[in-house]
XYZ file of C-alpha atoms in Angstrom:
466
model
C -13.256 -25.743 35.506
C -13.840 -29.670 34.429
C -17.860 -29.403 34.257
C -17.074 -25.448 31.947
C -14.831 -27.795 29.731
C -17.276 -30.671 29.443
C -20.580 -27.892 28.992
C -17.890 -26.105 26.496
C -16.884 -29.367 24.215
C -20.819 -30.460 24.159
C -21.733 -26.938 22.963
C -18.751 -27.375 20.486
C -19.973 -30.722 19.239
C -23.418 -30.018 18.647
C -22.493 -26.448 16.581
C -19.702 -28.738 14.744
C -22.437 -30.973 13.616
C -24.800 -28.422 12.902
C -22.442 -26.203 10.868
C -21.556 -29.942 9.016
C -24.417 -30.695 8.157
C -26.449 -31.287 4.535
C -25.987 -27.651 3.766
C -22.927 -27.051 3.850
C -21.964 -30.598 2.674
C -24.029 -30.191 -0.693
C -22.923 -26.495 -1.010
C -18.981 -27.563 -0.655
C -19.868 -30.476 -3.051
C -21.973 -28.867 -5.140
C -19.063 -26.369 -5.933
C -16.362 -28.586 -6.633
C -18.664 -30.647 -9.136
C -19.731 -27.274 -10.873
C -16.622 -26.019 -11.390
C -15.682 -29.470 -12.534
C -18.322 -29.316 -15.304
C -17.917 -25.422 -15.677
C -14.421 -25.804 -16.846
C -14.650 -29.184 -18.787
C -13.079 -31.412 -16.317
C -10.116 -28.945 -15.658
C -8.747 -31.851 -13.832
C -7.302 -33.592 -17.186
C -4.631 -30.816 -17.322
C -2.671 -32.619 -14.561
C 0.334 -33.425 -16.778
C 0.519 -29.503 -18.277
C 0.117 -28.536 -14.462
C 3.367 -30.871 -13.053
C 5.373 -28.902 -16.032
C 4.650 -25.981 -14.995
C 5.658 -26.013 -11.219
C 9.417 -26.236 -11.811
C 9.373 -23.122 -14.273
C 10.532 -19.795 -12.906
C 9.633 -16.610 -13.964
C 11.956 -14.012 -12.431
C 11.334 -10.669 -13.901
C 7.171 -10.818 -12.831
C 6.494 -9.447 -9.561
C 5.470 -11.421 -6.869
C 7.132 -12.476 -3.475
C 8.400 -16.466 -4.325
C 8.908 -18.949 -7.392
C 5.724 -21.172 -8.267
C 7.356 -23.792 -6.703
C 8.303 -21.999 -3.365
C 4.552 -21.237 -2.972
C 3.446 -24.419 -4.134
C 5.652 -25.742 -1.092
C 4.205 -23.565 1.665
C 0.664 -24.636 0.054
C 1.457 -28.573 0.890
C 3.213 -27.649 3.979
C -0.231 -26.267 5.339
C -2.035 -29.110 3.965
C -0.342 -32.241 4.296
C -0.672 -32.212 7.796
C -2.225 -34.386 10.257
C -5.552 -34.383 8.398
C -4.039 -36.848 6.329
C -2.686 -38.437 8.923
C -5.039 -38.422 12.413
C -7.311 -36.863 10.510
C -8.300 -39.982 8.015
C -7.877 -42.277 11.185
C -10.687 -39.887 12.804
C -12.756 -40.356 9.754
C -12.085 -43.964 9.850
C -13.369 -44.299 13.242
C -16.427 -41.951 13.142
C -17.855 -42.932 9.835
C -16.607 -45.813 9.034
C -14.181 -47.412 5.657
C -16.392 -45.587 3.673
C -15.363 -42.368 4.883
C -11.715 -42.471 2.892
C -13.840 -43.269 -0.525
C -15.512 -39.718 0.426
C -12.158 -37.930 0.971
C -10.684 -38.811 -1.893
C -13.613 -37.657 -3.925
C -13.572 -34.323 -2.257
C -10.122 -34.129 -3.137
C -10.814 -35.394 -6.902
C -13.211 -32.457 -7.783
C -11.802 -30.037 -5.297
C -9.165 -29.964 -7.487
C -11.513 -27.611 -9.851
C -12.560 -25.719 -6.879
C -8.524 -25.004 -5.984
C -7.619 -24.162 -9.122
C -10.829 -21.430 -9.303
C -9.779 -19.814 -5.817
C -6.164 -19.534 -6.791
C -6.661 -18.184 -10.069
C -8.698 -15.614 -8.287
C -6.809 -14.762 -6.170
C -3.736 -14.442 -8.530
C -6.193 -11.801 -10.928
C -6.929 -9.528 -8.244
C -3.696 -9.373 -5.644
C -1.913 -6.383 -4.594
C 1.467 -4.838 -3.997
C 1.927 -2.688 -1.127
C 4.024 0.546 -0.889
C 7.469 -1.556 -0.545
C 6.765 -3.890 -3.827
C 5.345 -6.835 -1.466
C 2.345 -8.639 -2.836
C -0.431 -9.902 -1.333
C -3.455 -11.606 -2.176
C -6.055 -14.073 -1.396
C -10.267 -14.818 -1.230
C -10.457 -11.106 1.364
C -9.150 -9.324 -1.753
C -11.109 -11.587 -4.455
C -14.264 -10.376 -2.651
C -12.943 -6.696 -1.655
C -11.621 -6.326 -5.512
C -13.991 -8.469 -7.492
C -17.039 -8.703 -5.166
C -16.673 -5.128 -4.121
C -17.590 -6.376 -0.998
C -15.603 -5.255 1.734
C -17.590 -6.107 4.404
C -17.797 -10.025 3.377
C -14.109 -9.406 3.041
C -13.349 -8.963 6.499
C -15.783 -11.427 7.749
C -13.548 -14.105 6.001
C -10.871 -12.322 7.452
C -11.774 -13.176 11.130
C -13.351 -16.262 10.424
C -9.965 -17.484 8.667
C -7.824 -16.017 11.993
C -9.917 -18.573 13.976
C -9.454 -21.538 11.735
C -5.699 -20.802 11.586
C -5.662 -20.906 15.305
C -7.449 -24.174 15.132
C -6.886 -25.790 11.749
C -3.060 -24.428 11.419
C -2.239 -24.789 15.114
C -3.942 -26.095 17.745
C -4.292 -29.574 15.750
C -0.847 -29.454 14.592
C 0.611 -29.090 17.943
C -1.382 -31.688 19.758
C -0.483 -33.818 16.888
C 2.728 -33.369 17.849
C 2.824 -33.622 22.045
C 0.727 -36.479 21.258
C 2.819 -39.259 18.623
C 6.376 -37.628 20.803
C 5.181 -38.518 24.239
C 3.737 -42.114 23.104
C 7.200 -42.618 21.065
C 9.689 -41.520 23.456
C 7.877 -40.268 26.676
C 8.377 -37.069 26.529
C 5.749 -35.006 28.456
C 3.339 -32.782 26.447
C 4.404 -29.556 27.894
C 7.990 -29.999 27.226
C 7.670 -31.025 23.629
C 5.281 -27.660 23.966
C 7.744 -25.686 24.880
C 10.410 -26.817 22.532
C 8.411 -26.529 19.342
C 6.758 -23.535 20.032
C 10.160 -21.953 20.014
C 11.222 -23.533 17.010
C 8.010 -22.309 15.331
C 9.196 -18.444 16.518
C 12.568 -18.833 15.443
C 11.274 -19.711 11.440
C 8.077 -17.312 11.293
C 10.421 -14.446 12.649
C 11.904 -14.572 9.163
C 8.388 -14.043 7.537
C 7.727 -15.162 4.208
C 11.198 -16.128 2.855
C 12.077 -18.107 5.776
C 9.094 -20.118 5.443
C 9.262 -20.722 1.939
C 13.051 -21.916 2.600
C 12.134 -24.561 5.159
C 9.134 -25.789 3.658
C 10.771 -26.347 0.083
C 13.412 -28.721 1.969
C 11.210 -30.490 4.193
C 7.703 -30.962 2.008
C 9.648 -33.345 -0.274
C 11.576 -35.421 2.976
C 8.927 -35.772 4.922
C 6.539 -36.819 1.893
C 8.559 -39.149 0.985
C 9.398 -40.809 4.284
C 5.917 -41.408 4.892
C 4.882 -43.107 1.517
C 7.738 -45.206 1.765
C 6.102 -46.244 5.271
C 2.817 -46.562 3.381
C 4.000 -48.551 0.487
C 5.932 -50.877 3.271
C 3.008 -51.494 4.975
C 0.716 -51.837 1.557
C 3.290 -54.851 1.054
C 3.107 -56.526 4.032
C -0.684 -56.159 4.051
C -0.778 -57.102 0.025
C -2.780 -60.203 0.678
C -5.716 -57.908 2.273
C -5.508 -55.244 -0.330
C -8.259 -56.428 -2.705
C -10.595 -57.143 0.388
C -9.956 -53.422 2.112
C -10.429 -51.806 -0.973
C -14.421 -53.600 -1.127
C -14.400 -52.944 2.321
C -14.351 -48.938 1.508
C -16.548 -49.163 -1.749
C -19.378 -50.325 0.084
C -18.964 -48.865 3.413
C -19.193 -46.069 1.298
C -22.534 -46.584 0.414
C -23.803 -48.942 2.941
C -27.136 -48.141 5.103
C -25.146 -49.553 8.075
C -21.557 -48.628 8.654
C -18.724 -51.164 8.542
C -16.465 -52.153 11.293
C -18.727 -50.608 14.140
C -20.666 -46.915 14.147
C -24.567 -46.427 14.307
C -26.582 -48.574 12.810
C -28.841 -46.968 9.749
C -26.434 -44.170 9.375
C -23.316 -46.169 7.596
C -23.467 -43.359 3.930
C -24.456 -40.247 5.956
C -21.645 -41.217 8.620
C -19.092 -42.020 6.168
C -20.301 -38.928 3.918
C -20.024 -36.361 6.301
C -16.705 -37.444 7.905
C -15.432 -38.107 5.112
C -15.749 -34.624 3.145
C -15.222 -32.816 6.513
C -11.436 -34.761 6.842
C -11.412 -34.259 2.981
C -11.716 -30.807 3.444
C -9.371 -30.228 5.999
C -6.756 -32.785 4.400
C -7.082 -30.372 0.726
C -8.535 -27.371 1.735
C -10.418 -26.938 -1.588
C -13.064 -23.968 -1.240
C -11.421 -23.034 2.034
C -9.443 -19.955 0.756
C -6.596 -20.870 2.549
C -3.972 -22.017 0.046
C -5.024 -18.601 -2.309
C -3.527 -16.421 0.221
C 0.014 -18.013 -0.602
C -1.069 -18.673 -3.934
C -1.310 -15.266 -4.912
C 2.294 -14.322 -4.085
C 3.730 -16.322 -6.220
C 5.790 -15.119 -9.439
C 3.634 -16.307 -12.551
C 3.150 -14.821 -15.927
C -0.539 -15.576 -15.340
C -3.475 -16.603 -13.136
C -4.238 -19.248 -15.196
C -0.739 -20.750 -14.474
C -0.683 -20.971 -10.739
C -4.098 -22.412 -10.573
C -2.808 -25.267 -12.305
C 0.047 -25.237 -10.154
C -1.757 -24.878 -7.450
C -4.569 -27.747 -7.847
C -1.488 -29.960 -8.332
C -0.941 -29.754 -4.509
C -4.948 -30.988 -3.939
C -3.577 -34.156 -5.780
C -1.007 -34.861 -3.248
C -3.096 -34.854 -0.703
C -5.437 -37.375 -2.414
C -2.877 -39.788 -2.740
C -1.179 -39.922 0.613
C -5.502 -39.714 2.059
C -5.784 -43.004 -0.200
C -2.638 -44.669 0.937
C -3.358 -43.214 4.837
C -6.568 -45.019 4.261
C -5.613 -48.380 2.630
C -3.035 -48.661 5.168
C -5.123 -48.318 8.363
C -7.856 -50.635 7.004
C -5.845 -53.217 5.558
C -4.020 -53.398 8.926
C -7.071 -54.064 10.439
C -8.195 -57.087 8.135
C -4.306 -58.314 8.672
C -3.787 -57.499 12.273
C -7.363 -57.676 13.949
C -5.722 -58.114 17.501
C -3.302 -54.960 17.322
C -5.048 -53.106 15.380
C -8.374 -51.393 16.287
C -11.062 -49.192 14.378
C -12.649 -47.732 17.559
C -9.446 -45.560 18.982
C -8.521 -42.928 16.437
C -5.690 -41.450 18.755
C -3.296 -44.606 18.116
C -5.039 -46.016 15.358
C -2.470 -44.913 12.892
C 0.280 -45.705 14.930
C -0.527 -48.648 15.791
C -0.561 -49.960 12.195
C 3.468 -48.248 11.960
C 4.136 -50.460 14.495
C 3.474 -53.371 12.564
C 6.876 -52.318 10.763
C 9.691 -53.936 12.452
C 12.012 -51.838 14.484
C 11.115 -48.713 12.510
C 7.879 -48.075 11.852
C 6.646 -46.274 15.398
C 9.955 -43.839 14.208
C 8.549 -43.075 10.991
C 5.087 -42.087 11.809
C 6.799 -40.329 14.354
C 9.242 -37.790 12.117
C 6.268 -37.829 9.488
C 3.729 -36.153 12.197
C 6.336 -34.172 13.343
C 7.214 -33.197 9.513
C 3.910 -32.647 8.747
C 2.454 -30.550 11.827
C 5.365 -28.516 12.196
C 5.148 -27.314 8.246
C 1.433 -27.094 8.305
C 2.320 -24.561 11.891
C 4.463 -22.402 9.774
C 2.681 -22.442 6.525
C -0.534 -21.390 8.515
C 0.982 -18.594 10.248
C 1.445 -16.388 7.378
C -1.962 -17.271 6.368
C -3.186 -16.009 9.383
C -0.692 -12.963 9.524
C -2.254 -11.804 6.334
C -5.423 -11.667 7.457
C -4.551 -9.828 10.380
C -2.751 -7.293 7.839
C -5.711 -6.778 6.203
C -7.422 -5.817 8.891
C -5.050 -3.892 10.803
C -1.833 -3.310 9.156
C -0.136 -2.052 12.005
C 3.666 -3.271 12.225
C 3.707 -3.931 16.457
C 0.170 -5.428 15.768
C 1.823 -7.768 13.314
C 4.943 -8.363 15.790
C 2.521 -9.645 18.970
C 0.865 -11.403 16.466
C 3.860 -13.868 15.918
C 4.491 -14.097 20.008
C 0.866 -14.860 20.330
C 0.675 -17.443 17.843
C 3.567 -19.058 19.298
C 1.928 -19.188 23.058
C -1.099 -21.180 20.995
C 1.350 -23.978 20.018
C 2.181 -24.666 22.957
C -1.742 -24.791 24.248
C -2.165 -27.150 22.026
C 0.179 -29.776 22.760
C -1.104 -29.726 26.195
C -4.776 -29.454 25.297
C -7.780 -32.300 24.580
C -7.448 -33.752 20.970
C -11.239 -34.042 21.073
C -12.032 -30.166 21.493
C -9.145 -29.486 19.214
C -10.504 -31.670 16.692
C -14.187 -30.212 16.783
C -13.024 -26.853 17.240
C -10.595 -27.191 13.909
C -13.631 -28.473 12.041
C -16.337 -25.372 13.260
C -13.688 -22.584 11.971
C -13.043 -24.567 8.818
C -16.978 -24.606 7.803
C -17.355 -20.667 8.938
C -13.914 -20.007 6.407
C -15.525 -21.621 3.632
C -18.927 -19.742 2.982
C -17.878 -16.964 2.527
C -14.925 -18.059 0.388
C -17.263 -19.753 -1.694
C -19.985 -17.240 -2.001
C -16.965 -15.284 -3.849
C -16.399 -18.611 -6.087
C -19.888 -18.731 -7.404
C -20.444 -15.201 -8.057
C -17.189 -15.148 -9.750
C -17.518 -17.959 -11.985
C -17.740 -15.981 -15.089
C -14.141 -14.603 -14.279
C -12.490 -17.539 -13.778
C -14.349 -18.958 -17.137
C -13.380 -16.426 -19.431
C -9.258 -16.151 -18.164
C -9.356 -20.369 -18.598
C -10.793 -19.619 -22.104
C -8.397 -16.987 -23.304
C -4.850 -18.892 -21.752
C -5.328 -22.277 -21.184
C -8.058 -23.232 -23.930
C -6.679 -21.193 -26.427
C -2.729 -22.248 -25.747
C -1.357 -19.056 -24.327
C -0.298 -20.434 -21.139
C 3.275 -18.696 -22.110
C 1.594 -15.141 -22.664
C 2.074 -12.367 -19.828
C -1.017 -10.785 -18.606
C -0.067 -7.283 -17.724
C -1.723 -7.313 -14.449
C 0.140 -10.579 -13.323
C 3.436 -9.556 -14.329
C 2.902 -6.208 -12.405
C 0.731 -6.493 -9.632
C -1.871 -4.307 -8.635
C -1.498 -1.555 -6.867
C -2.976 -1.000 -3.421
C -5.943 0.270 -3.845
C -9.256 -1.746 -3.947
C -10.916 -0.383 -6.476
């Protein structure tokens, strides 16, 4: 069994690397800086987008307030990738590698607010009023593709099961056993019941929890942050050059291979970027697209408001765990990502150790729930078949606890290989679409109707695909 694990996680590795490499890189970038330029630097309507995420619209169809999805959206991606996921980053591809997250995250912003809008335009409601949407019904509806449709389909059920669980839960057994001791399987156990107990609710429960714990557990861990950021304030200038030009360098900063410092700290750093935002993954659409809005063009603006987030607590993750390195050389140490961010916590008196600790917890356990309905509506799409859906939620419990007892490193690789097969075919549907997502910008947001009701918003489509 130990040599089939160690032949599996090579195989893993080398298709990882493969599926990351300068294809998929320059198509992911090449997006996000299109649809930057496409739609004038859409990213300048941040302050019109903030406004808009508290306002309700009650009497549109749809299954939750802006807000309420906007919650669920964060809860799935402020999750460890911003957490273990920069320190991987860090690690494999150098200071550099947090200058290329946060630029993902920068002009994935365009590339979110695309994919939501989409998805928004050409959602559903089902026989009992429910709506449902996402990038399987972009492509079925506006593609007329159904094929393509349910190859993102089973492409995004493995990247929930990797991306939306298996991280989150190792995450988890991982920071609780180093904190208090507790053994992986029991802290398994535990969550994975807690997980069952809120997903059993569906939709509504989810929404409830994440819309009270997005804003604690946010804020707990940039208070860490900024704690740390003031200790460490004497370093900050210096850490900050250290990422510019480990960004660029030929050979990477604080260790890594020699010759390969920008394409190490490129690749890691849009891969963790990625999987921090999830811009161009198609992920956040499928929660997008249930949410009550008067039109498309409103919760894509809402929506790319939650890829912003993300960029700031990657930057802070990132400033922190460098500038805790310059400050604390002997305690702190670039080459072990799975303590790497703890360890600079622990430079916080007393506390510290028990904030990273709630914030992982916070942050895996959201991203767990937000994930599963994800990954329940791609299984609907496929086969909408009510005991299908019910072992569905039994069987994605039984992964959590897998992966709190499983290796971080073939969690890790495996998360990344689902996330690059969800994103082609996601963005195939982007491109092809452009025109779409052009012309609705034009007629609400460039011309000042963001208050005007598009008929097919406030009353969702109906079933069919056609």
């Amino acid at each position: 069994m130990e040599q089939f694990l160690e032949t599996f996680s090579a195989a893993l590795k080398a298709a990882d690397a493969f599926l990351w490499g300068p294809p998929l890189l320059i198509l992911l970038l090449g997006t996000h800086l299109f649809y930057t330029i496409r739609l004038c630097f859409i990213q300048k309507h941040l302050g019109t987008a903030f406004k808009l995420v508290m306002q309700k619209d009650d009497q549109i169809d749809g299954n939750v307030a802006p807000f309420a999805a906007l919650a669920v959206a964060l809860a799935s991606t402020i999750g460890t990738g911003n957490v273990v996921g920069v320190a991987t980053a860090i690690v494999l591809g150098g200071p550099g590698a947090v200058f290329w997250c946060m630029v993902t995250g920068i002009f994935g912003m365009a590339t979110k607010y695309a994919e939501s809008l989409l998805a928004v335009k050409y959602r559903i409601k089902d026989k009992e009023g429910v709506v449902h949407g996402g990038p399987m019904y972009v492509i079925a509806r506006g593609l007329r593709q159904k094929w393509l449709a349910v190859i993102f389909c089973i492409v995004a059920g493995i990247a929930v099961l990797g991306t939306g669980n298996l991280v989150q839960s190792n995450a988890i057994a991982v920071i609780v056993n180093k904190t208090f001791g507790v053994e992986p399987w029991i802290s398994g156990l535990v969550f994975s019941i807690l997980v069952g107990l809120v997903i059993m609710g569906g939709l509504q429960s989810i929404a409830r929890v994440c819309t009270c714990l997005v804003p604690l557990m946010s804020g707990i861990y940039l208070a860490g942050c900024l704690t740390l950021l003031f200790m460490n304030r004497g370093f900050l200038i210096e850490s900050v050059s250290v990422i510019l030009k480990s960004a660029f360098a030929p050979q990477a900063a604080f260790g890594g291979v020699a010759g390969y410092g920008f394409m190490l700290a490129a690749r890691y750093g849009i891969a963790r970027g990625l999987f921090s935002n999830e811009a161009g993954m198609g992920s956040e659409p499928i929660v997008a697209a249930t949410a009550r809005t008067r039109n498309a063009v409103r919760q894509g603006l809402v929506s790319y408001t939650g890829t912003f987030c993300t960029i700031i607590i990657c930057a802070m993750t990132g400033l922190v765990i460098v500038s805790c390195a310059l400050a604390y050389p002997e305690s702190v140490s670039l080459k072990d990502n799975s303590i790497l961010t703890q360890s600079c916590f622990e430079q916080i008196p007393y506390v510290g150790k028990y904030l990273l600790a709630f914030a992982i917890f916070a942050f895996a356990s959201t991203t767990l729930i937000g994930w599963f309905y994800y990954g329940e509506e791609c299984l609907r799409y496929l086969v909408n078949t009510p005991w299908v859906l019910a072992g569905y939620k039994v069987f994605y419990t039984l992964i959590v606890f897998l992966g709190a007892v499983g290796s971080l490193s073939v969690v890790w690789d495996f998360a990344n290989f689902s996330n690059g097969l969800m994103v082609i075919p996601n963005v195939i549907s982007l491109i092809l679409l452009q025109k779409v997502v052009v012309a609705e910008t034009r007629k609400y947001l460039w011309s000042n109707r963001l208050d005007e009701k598009n008929p097919r918003c406030v009353n969702a489509n109906n079933s069919s695909e056609d």
